[in-house]
PDB file of C-alpha atoms in Angstrom:
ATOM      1  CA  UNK O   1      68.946   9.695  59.175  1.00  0.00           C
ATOM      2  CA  UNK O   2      68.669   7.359  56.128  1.00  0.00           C
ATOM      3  CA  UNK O   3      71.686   5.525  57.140  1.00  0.00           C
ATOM      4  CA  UNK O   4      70.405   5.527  60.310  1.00  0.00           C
ATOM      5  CA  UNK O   5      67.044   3.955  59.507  1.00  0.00           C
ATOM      6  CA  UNK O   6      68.599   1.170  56.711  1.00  0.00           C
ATOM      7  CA  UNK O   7      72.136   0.889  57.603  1.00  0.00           C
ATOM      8  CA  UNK O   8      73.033  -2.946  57.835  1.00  0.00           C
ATOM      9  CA  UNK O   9      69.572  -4.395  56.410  1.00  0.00           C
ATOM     10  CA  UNK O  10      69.876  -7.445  55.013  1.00  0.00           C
ATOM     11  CA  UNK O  11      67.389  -9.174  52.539  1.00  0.00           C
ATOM     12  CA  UNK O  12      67.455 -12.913  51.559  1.00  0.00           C
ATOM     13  CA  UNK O  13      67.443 -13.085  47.399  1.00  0.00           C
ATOM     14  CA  UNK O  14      67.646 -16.516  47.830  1.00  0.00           C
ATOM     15  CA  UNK O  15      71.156 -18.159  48.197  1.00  0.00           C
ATOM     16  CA  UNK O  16      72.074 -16.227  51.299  1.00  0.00           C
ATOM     17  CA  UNK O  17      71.065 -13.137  52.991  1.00  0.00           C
ATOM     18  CA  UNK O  18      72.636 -10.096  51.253  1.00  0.00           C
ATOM     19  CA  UNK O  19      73.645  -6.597  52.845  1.00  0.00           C
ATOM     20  CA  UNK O  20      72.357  -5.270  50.200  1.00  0.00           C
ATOM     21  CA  UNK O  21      71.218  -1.450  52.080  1.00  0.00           C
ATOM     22  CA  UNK O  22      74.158  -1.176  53.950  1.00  0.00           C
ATOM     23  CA  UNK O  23      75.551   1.518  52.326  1.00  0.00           C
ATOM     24  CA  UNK O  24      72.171   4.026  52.624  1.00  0.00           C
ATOM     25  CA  UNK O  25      74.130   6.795  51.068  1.00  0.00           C
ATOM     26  CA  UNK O  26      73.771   5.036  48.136  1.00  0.00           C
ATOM     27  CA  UNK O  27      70.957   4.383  46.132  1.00  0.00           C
ATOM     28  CA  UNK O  28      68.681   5.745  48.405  1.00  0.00           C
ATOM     29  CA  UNK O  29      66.286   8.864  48.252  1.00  0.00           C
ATOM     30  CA  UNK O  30      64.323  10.931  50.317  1.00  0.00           C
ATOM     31  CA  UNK O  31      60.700  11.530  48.633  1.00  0.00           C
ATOM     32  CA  UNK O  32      58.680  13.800  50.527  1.00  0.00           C
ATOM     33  CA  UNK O  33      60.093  12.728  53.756  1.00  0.00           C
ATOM     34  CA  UNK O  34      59.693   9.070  52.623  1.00  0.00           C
ATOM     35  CA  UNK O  35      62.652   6.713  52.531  1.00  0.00           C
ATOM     36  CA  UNK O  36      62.514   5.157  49.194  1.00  0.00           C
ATOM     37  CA  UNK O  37      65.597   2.984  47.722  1.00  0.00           C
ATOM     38  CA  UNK O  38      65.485   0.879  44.440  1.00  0.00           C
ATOM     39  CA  UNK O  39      68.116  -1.542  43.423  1.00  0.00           C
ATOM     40  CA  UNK O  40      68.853  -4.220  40.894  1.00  0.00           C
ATOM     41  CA  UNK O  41      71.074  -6.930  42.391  1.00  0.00           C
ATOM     42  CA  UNK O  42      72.245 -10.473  41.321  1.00  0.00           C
ATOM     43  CA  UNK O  43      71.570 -13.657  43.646  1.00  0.00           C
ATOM     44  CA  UNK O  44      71.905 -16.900  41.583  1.00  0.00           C
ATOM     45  CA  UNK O  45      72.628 -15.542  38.386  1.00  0.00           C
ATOM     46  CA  UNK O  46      69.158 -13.472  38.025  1.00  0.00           C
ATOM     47  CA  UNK O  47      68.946  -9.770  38.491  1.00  0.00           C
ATOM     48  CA  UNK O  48      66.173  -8.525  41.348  1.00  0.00           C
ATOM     49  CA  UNK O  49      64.385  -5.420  41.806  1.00  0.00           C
ATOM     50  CA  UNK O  50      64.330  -3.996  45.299  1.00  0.00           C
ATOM     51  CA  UNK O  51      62.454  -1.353  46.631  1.00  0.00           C
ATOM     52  CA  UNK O  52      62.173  -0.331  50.451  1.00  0.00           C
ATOM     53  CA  UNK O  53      59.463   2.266  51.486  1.00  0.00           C
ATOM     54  CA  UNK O  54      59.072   3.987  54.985  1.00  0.00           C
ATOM     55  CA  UNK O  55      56.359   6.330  55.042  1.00  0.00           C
ATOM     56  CA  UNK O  56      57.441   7.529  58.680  1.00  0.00           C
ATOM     57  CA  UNK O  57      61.536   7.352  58.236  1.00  0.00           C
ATOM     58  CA  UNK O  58      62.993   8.019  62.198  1.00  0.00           C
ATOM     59  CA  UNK O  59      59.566   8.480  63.521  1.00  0.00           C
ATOM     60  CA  UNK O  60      57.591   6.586  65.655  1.00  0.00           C
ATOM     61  CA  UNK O  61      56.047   4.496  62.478  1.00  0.00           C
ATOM     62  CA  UNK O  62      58.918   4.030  60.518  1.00  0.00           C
ATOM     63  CA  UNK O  63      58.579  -0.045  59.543  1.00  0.00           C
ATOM     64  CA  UNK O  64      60.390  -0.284  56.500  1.00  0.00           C
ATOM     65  CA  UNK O  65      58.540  -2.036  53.705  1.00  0.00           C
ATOM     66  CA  UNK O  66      60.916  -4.454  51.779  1.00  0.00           C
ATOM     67  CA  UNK O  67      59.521  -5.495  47.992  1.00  0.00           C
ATOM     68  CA  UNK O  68      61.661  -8.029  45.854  1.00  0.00           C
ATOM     69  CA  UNK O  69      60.076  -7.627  42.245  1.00  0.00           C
ATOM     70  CA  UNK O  70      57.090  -5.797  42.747  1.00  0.00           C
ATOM     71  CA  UNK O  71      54.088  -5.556  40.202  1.00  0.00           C
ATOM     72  CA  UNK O  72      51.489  -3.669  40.076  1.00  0.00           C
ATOM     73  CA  UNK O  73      48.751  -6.335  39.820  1.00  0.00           C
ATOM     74  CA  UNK O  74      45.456  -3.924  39.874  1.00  0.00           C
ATOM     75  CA  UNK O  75      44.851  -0.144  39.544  1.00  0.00           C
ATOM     76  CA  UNK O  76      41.799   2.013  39.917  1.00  0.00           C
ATOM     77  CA  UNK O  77      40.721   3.760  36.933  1.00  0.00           C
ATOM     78  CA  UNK O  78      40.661   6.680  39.525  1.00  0.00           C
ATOM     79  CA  UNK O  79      43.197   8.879  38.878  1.00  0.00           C
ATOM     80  CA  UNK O  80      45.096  10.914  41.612  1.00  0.00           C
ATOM     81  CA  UNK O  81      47.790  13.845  41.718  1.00  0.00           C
ATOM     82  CA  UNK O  82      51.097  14.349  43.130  1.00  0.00           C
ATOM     83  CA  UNK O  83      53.523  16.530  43.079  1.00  0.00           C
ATOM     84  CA  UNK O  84      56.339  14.656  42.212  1.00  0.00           C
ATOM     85  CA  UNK O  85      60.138  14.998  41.860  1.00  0.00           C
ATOM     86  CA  UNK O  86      63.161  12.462  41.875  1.00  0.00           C
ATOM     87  CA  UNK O  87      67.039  12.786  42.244  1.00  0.00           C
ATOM     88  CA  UNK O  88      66.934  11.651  38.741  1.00  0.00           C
ATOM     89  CA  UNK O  89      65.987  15.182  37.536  1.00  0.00           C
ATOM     90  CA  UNK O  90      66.907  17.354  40.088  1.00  0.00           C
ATOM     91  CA  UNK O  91      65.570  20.713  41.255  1.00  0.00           C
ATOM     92  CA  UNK O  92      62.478  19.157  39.113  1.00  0.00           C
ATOM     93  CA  UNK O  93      58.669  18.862  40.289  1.00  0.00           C
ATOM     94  CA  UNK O  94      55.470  18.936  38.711  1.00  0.00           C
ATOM     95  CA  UNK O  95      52.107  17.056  38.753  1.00  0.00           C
ATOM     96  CA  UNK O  96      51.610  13.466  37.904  1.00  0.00           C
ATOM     97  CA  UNK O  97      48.210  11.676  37.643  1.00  0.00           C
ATOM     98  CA  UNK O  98      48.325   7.964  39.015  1.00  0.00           C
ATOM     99  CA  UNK O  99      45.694   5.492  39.859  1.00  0.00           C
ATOM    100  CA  UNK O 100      45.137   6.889  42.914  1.00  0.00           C
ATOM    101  CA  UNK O 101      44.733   2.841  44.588  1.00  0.00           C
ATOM    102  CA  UNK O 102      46.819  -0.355  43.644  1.00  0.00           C
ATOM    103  CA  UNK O 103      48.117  -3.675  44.659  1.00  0.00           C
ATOM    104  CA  UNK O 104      51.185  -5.242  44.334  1.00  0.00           C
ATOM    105  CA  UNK O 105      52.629  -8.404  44.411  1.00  0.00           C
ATOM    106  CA  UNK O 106      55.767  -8.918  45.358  1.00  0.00           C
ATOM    107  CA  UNK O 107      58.716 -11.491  47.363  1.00  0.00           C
ATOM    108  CA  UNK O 108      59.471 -10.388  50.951  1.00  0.00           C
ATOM    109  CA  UNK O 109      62.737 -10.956  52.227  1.00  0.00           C
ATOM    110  CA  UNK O 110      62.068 -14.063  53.468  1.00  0.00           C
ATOM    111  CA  UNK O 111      60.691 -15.212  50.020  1.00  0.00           C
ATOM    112  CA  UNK O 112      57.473 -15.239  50.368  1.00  0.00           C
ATOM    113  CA  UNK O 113      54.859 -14.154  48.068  1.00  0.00           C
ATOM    114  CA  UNK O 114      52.663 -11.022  49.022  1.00  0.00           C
ATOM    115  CA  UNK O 115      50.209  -8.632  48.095  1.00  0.00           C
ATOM    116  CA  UNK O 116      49.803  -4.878  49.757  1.00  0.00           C
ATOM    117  CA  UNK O 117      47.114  -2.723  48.445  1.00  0.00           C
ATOM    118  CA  UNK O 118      47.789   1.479  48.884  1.00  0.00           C
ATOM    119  CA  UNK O 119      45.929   4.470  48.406  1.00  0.00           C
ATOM    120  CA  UNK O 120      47.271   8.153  48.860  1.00  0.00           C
ATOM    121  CA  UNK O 121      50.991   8.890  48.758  1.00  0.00           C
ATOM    122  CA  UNK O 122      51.417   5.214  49.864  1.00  0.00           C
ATOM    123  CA  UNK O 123      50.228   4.506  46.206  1.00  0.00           C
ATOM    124  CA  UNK O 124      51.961   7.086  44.811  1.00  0.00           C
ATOM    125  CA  UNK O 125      55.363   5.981  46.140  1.00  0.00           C
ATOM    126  CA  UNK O 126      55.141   2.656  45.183  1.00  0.00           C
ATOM    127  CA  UNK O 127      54.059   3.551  41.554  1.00  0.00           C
ATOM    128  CA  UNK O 128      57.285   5.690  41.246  1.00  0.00           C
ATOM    129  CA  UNK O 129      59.335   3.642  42.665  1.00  0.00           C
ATOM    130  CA  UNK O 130      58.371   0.668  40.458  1.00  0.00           C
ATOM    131  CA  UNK O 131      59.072   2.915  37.642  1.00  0.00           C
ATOM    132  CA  UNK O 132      62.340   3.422  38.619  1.00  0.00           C
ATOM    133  CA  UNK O 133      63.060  -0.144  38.614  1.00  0.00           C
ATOM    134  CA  UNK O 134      61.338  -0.408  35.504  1.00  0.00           C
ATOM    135  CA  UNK O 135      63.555   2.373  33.688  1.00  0.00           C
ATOM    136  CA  UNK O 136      60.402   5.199  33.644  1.00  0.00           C
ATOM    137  CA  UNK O 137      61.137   8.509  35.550  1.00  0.00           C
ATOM    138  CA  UNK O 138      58.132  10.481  36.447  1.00  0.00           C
ATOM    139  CA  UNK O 139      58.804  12.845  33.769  1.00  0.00           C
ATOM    140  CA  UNK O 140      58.188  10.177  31.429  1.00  0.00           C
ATOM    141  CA  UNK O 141      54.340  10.895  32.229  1.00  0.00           C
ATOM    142  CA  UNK O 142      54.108  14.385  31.983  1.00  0.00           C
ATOM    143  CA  UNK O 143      53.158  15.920  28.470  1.00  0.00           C
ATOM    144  CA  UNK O 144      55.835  16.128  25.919  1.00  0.00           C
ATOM    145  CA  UNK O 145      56.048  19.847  26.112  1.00  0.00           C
ATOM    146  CA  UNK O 146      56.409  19.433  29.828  1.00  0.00           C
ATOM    147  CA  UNK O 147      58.862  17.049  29.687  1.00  0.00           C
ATOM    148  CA  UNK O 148      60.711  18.845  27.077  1.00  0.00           C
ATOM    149  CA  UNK O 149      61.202  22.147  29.755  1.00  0.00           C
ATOM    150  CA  UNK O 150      62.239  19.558  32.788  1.00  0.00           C
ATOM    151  CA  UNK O 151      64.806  18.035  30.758  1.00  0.00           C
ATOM    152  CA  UNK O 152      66.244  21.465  29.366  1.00  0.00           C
ATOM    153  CA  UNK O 153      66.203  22.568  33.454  1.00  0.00           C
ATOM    154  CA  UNK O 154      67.598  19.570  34.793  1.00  0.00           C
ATOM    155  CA  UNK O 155      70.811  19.997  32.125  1.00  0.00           C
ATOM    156  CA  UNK O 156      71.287  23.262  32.617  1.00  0.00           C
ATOM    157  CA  UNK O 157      71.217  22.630  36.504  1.00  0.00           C
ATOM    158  CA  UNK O 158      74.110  19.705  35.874  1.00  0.00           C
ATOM    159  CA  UNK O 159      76.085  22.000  34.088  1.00  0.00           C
ATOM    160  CA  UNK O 160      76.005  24.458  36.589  1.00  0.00           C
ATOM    161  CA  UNK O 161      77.710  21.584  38.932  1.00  0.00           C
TER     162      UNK O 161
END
């Protein structure tokens, strides 16, 4: 279904269109049922964050949401939980508190600047995601203890194979 959804998508980074999500095995992640992907590609020389969101992936709503270096440019001081887990840290979930609403700036494909504010798990994907492209897993907001125990599981799960 992923490939489905983003196979052949191209985005322009500026200096051509590139096919960047044609290979959807790759790179992308299922979240929930959302369609999240995060890259970091090259188009002139400078390295670009991607991120593509579908909150309805197959469905009737699926629009995918293409974001060339997104920032969060406002959060609530309202904080919100989800029960979050990655393919970074498989067979891992636990609770994360995010600003439950935020903007973000960021290119489209077409290179124009734009702003999208979210609340709910609309917010809460694009906060993880941005992590991602950031280098921050979700774990990295849990308590250290907590952290601790989903590192420990997640190794022993990789040894297992």
């Amino acid at each position: 279904a992923q490939a489905a959804l983003h196979d052949g998508a191209g985005v322009n980074l500026g200096g051509g269109t590139h096919h960047a999500f044609a290979d959807a095995g790759k790179g992308f992640c299922t979240f929930n049922d959302v369609v999240v992907a995060t890259r970091r590609l090259r188009a002139d020389g400078r390295a670009r964050r991607v991120l593509v969101i579908d909150l309805d992936p197959g469905g009737p709503n699926s629009k995918p949401l293409y974001l060339i270096n997104p920032r969060i440019v406002e959060a609530s001081g309202e904080l919100a939980p989800y029960h979050e887990g990655c393919l970074s840290v498989p067979e891992v979930w636990d609770d994360v508190r995010r600003p439950a609403k935020v903007t973000v700036e960021y290119m489209d494909e077409k290179g124009r600047t734009q702003r999208v504010s979210a609340d709910g798990l609309f917010a809460t994907c694009l906060q993880h995601e941005i992590d991602h492209i950031n280098g921050l897993l979700f774990i990295d907001h849990l308590s250290k203890l907590k952290r601790s125990i989903a590192l420990r599981k997640s190794a022993k799960l990789k040894r297992r194979g």
